[in-house]
Coordinates of C-alpha atoms and ligand atoms in Angstrom, one line a residue:
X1 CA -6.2 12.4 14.8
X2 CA -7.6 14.3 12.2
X3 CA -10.1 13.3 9.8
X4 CA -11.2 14.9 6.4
X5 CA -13.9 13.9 5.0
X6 CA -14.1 14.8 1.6
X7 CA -17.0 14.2 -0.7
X8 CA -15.2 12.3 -3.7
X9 CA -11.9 10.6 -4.7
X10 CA -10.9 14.0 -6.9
X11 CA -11.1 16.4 -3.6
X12 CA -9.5 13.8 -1.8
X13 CA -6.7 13.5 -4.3
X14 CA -6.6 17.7 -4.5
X15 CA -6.4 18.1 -0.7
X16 CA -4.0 15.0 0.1
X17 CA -1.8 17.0 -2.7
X18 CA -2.2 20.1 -0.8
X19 CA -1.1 18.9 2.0
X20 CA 2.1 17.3 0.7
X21 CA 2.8 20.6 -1.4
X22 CA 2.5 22.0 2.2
X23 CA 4.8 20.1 3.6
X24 CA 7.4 20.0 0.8
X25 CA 7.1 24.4 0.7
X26 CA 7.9 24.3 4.3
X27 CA 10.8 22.2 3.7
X28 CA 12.5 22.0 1.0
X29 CA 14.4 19.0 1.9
X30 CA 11.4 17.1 3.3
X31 CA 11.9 13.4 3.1
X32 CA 8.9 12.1 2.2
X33 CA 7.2 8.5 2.7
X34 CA 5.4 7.2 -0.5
X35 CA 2.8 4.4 -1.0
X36 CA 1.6 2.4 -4.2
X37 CA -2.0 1.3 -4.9
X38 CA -4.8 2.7 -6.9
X39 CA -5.7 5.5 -4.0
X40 CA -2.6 8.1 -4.2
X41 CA -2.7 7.7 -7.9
X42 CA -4.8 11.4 -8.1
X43 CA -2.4 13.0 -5.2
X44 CA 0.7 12.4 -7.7
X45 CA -1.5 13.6 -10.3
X46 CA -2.5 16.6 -8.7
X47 CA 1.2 17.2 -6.8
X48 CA 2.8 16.6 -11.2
X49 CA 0.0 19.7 -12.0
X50 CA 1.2 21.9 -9.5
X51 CA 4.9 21.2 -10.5
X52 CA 4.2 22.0 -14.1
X53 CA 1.8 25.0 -12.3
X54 CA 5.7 26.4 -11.0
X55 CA 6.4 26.8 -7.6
X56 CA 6.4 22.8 -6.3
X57 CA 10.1 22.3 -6.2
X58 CA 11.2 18.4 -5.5
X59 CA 15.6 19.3 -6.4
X60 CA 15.7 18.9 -2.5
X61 CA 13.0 16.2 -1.6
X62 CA 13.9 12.4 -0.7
X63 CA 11.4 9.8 -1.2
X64 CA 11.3 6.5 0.6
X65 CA 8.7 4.0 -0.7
X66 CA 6.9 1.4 1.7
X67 CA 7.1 -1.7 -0.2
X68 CA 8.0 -3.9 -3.4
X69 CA 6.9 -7.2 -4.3
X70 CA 9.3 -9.9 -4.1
X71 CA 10.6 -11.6 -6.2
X72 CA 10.5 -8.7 -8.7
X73 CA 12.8 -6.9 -11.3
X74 CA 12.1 -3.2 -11.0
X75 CA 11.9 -2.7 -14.4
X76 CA 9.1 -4.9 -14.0
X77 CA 5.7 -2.9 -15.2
X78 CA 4.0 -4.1 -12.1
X79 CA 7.0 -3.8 -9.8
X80 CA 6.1 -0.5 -7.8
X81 CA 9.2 0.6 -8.9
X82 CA 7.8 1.3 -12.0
X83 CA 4.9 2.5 -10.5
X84 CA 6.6 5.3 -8.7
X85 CA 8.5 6.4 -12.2
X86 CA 5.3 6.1 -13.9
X87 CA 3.0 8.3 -11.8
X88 CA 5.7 10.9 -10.0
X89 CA 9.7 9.7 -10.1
X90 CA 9.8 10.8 -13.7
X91 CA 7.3 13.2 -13.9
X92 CA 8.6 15.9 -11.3
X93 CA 12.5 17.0 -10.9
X94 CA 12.9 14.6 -8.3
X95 CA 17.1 13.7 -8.2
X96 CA 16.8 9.9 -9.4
X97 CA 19.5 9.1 -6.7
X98 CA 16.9 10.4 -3.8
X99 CA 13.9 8.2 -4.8
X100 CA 14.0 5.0 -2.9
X101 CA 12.6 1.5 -2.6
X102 CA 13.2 -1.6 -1.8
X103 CA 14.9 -3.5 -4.0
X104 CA 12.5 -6.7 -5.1
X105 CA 15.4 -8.4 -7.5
X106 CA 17.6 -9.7 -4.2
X107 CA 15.6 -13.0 -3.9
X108 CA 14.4 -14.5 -0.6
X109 CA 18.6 -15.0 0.2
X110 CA 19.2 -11.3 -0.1
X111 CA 16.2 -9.9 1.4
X112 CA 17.3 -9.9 5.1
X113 CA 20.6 -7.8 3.9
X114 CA 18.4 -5.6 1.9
X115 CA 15.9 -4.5 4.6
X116 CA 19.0 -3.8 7.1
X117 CA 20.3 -1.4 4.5
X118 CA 16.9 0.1 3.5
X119 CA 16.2 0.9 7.6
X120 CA 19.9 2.5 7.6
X121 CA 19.1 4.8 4.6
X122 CA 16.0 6.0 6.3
X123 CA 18.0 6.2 9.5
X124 CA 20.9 8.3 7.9
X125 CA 18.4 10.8 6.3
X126 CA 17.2 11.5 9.6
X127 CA 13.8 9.6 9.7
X128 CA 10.2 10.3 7.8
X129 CA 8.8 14.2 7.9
X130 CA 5.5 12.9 6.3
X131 CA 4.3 9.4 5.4
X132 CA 1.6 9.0 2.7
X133 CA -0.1 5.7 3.0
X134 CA -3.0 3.8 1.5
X135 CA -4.9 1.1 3.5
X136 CA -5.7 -2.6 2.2
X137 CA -8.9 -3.9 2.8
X138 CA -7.7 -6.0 5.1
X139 CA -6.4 -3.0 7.7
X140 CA -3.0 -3.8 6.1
X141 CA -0.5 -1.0 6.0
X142 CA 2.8 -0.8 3.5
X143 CA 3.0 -4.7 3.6
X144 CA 2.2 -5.2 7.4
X145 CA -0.3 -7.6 6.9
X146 CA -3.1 -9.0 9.9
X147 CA -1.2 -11.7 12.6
X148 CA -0.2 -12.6 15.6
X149 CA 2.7 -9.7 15.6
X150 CA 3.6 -7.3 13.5
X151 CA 7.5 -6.1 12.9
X152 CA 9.6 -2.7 13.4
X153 CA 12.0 -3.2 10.6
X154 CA 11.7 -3.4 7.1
X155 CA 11.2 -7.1 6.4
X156 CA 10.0 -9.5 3.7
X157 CA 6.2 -10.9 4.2
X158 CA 4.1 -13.4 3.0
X159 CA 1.1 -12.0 1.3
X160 CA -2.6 -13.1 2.3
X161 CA -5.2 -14.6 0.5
X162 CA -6.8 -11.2 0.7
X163 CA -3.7 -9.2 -0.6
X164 CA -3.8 -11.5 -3.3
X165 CA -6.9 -11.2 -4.2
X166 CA -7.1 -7.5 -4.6
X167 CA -3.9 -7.1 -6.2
X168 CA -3.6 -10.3 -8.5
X169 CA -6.0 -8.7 -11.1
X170 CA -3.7 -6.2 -11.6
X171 CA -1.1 -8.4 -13.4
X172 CA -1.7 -9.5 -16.7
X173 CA -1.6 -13.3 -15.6
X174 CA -2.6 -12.6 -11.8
X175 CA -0.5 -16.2 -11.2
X176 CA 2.5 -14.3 -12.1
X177 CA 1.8 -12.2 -8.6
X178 CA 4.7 -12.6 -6.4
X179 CA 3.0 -14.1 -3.5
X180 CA 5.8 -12.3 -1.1
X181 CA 6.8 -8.9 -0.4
X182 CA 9.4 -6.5 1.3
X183 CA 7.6 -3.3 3.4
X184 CA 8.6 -1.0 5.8
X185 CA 8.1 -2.0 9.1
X186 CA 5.6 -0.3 12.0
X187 CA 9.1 1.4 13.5
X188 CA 9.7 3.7 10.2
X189 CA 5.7 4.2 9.5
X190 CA 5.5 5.7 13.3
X191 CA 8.5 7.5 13.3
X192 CA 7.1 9.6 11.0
X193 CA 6.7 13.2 12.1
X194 CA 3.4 12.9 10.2
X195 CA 1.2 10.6 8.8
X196 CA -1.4 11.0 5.8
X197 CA -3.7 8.1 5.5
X198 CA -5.6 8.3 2.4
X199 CA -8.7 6.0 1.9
X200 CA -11.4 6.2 -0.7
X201 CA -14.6 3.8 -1.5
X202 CA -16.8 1.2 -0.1
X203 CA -14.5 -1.5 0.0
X204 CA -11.9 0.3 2.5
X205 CA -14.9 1.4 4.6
X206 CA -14.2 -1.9 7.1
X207 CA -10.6 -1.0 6.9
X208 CA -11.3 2.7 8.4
X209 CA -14.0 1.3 11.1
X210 CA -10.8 -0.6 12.4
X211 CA -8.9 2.8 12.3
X212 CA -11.2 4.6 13.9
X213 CA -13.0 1.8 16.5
X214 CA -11.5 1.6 19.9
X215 CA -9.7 -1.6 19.9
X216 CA -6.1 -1.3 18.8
X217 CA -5.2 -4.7 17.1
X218 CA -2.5 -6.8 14.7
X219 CA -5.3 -8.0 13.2
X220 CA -6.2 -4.3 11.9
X221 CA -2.6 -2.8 11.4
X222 CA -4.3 0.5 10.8
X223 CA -5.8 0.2 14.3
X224 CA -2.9 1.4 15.8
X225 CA -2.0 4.2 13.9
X226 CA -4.3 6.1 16.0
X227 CA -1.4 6.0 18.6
X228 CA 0.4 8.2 16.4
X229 CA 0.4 12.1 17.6
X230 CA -0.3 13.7 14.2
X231 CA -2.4 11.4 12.2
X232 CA -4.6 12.9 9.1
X233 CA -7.0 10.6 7.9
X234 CA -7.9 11.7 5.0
X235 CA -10.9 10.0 3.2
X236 CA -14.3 10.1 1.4
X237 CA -17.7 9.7 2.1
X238 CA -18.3 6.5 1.1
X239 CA -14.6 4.7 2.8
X240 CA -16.1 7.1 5.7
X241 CA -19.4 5.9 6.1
X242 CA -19.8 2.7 4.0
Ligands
GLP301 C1 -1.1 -2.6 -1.6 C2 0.0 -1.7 -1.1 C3 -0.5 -0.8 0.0 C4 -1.7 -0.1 -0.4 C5 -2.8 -1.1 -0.6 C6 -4.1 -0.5 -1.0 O1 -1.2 -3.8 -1.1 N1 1.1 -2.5 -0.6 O2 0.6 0.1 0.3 O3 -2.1 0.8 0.6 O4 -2.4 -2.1 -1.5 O5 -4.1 -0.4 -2.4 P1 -5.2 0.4 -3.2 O6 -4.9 1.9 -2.9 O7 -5.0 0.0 -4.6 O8 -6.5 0.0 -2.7

């Protein structure tokens, strides 16, 4: 694994940008891994910047998202669909028909067919080059939340308390928070060629202990990402020390 500390959530932002700017220069056709949540909001900042700069081309690029909230339409403003055109779909030349995410408006009846399809797509394009992901507070990754066993595929999940809690305040009415979710699965996150874990502040400091302890756990999904060969955990000081 390798770990960056940086000293605050703008040179984490800049570098996590850098290295996805990296990775999208050395291929041009990169299919890339994306995540939702407060933390990558300054990496898509930065990575819009350095389109508008010149010389960051996205024509080629794929994205595959980790997760949507369930039920959800994505035209939605808190579905991360719209999260995703807000902060980078629509603000880059990224080919609307190469920007994926699960689809939140199937219901609970359509979900299983959904995630089948979503796993093929991924399949078809050959896999992840480079997966950008947050971490919840809880250790959770995409949607793989804490328990007894955690899945391959993509699959729809019931959210914890804890989820809930952290992401209810972002809706206008936090009751109105779909209390399920589709995500990714651990299969697609650690098929990844690479993985850029991206954690800033205090409250994710626990989160990162479980990353970077010894034990490898389902009750810290993070934990055992550092299984994965080429693993950048990219954080600052205070997610890094607490
Ligand atoms: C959500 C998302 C995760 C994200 C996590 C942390 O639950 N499903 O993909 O990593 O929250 O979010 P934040 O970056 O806002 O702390």
């Amino acid at each position: 694994m390798q770990i960056i500390v940086c000293e605050n959530y703008e040179e984490m932002s800049q570098k996590g940008a850098e290295i996805i700017t990296a990775e999208v220069k050395s291929n041009s056709k990169a299919i890339l891994g994306l995540a939702t949540g407060n933390t990558p909001i300054g990496i898509y900042r930065y990575l819009v910047e350095a389109y508008h700069k010149g010389g960051l081309d996205f024509s080629e690029v794929q994205t595959y998202n980790l997760d949507e909230y369930l039920p959800i339409d994505p035209a939605d403003e808190n579905s991360y669909a719209a999260f995703m055109h807000d902060h980078l779909w629509d603000k880059v030349n990224l080919k609307p028909e190469h920007c994926n995410i699960p689809a939140g408006n199937v219901g609970m009846e359509g979900a299983a067919a959904e995630c089948a399809a979503y796993d093929q797509r991924i399949q078809a394009a050959g896999g992840i080059d480079l997966q950008l992901l947050g971490i919840g507070r809880n250790g959770h990754i995409g949607f793989n939340e804490p328990g007894d066993a955690l899945h391959t595929g993509t699959h729809a999940v019931k959210l914890t308390d804890s989820t809930i809690a952290a992401n209810g305040p972002l809706f206008a009415n936090p009751d109105d928070m779909p209390r399920h979710a589709l995500t990714m699965g651990m299969g697609a996150i650690f098929a990844a060629k690479k993985v850029l874990l991206v954690a800033n502040g205090k409250n994710k400091h626990e989160a990162v202990k479980g990353l970077l302890g010894d034990a490898i756990t389902t009750a810290c999904p993070a934990s055992l990402l550092k299984l994965h060969q080429n693993l950048i955990l990219l954080c600052d000081k205070e997610a890094y020390h607490g």
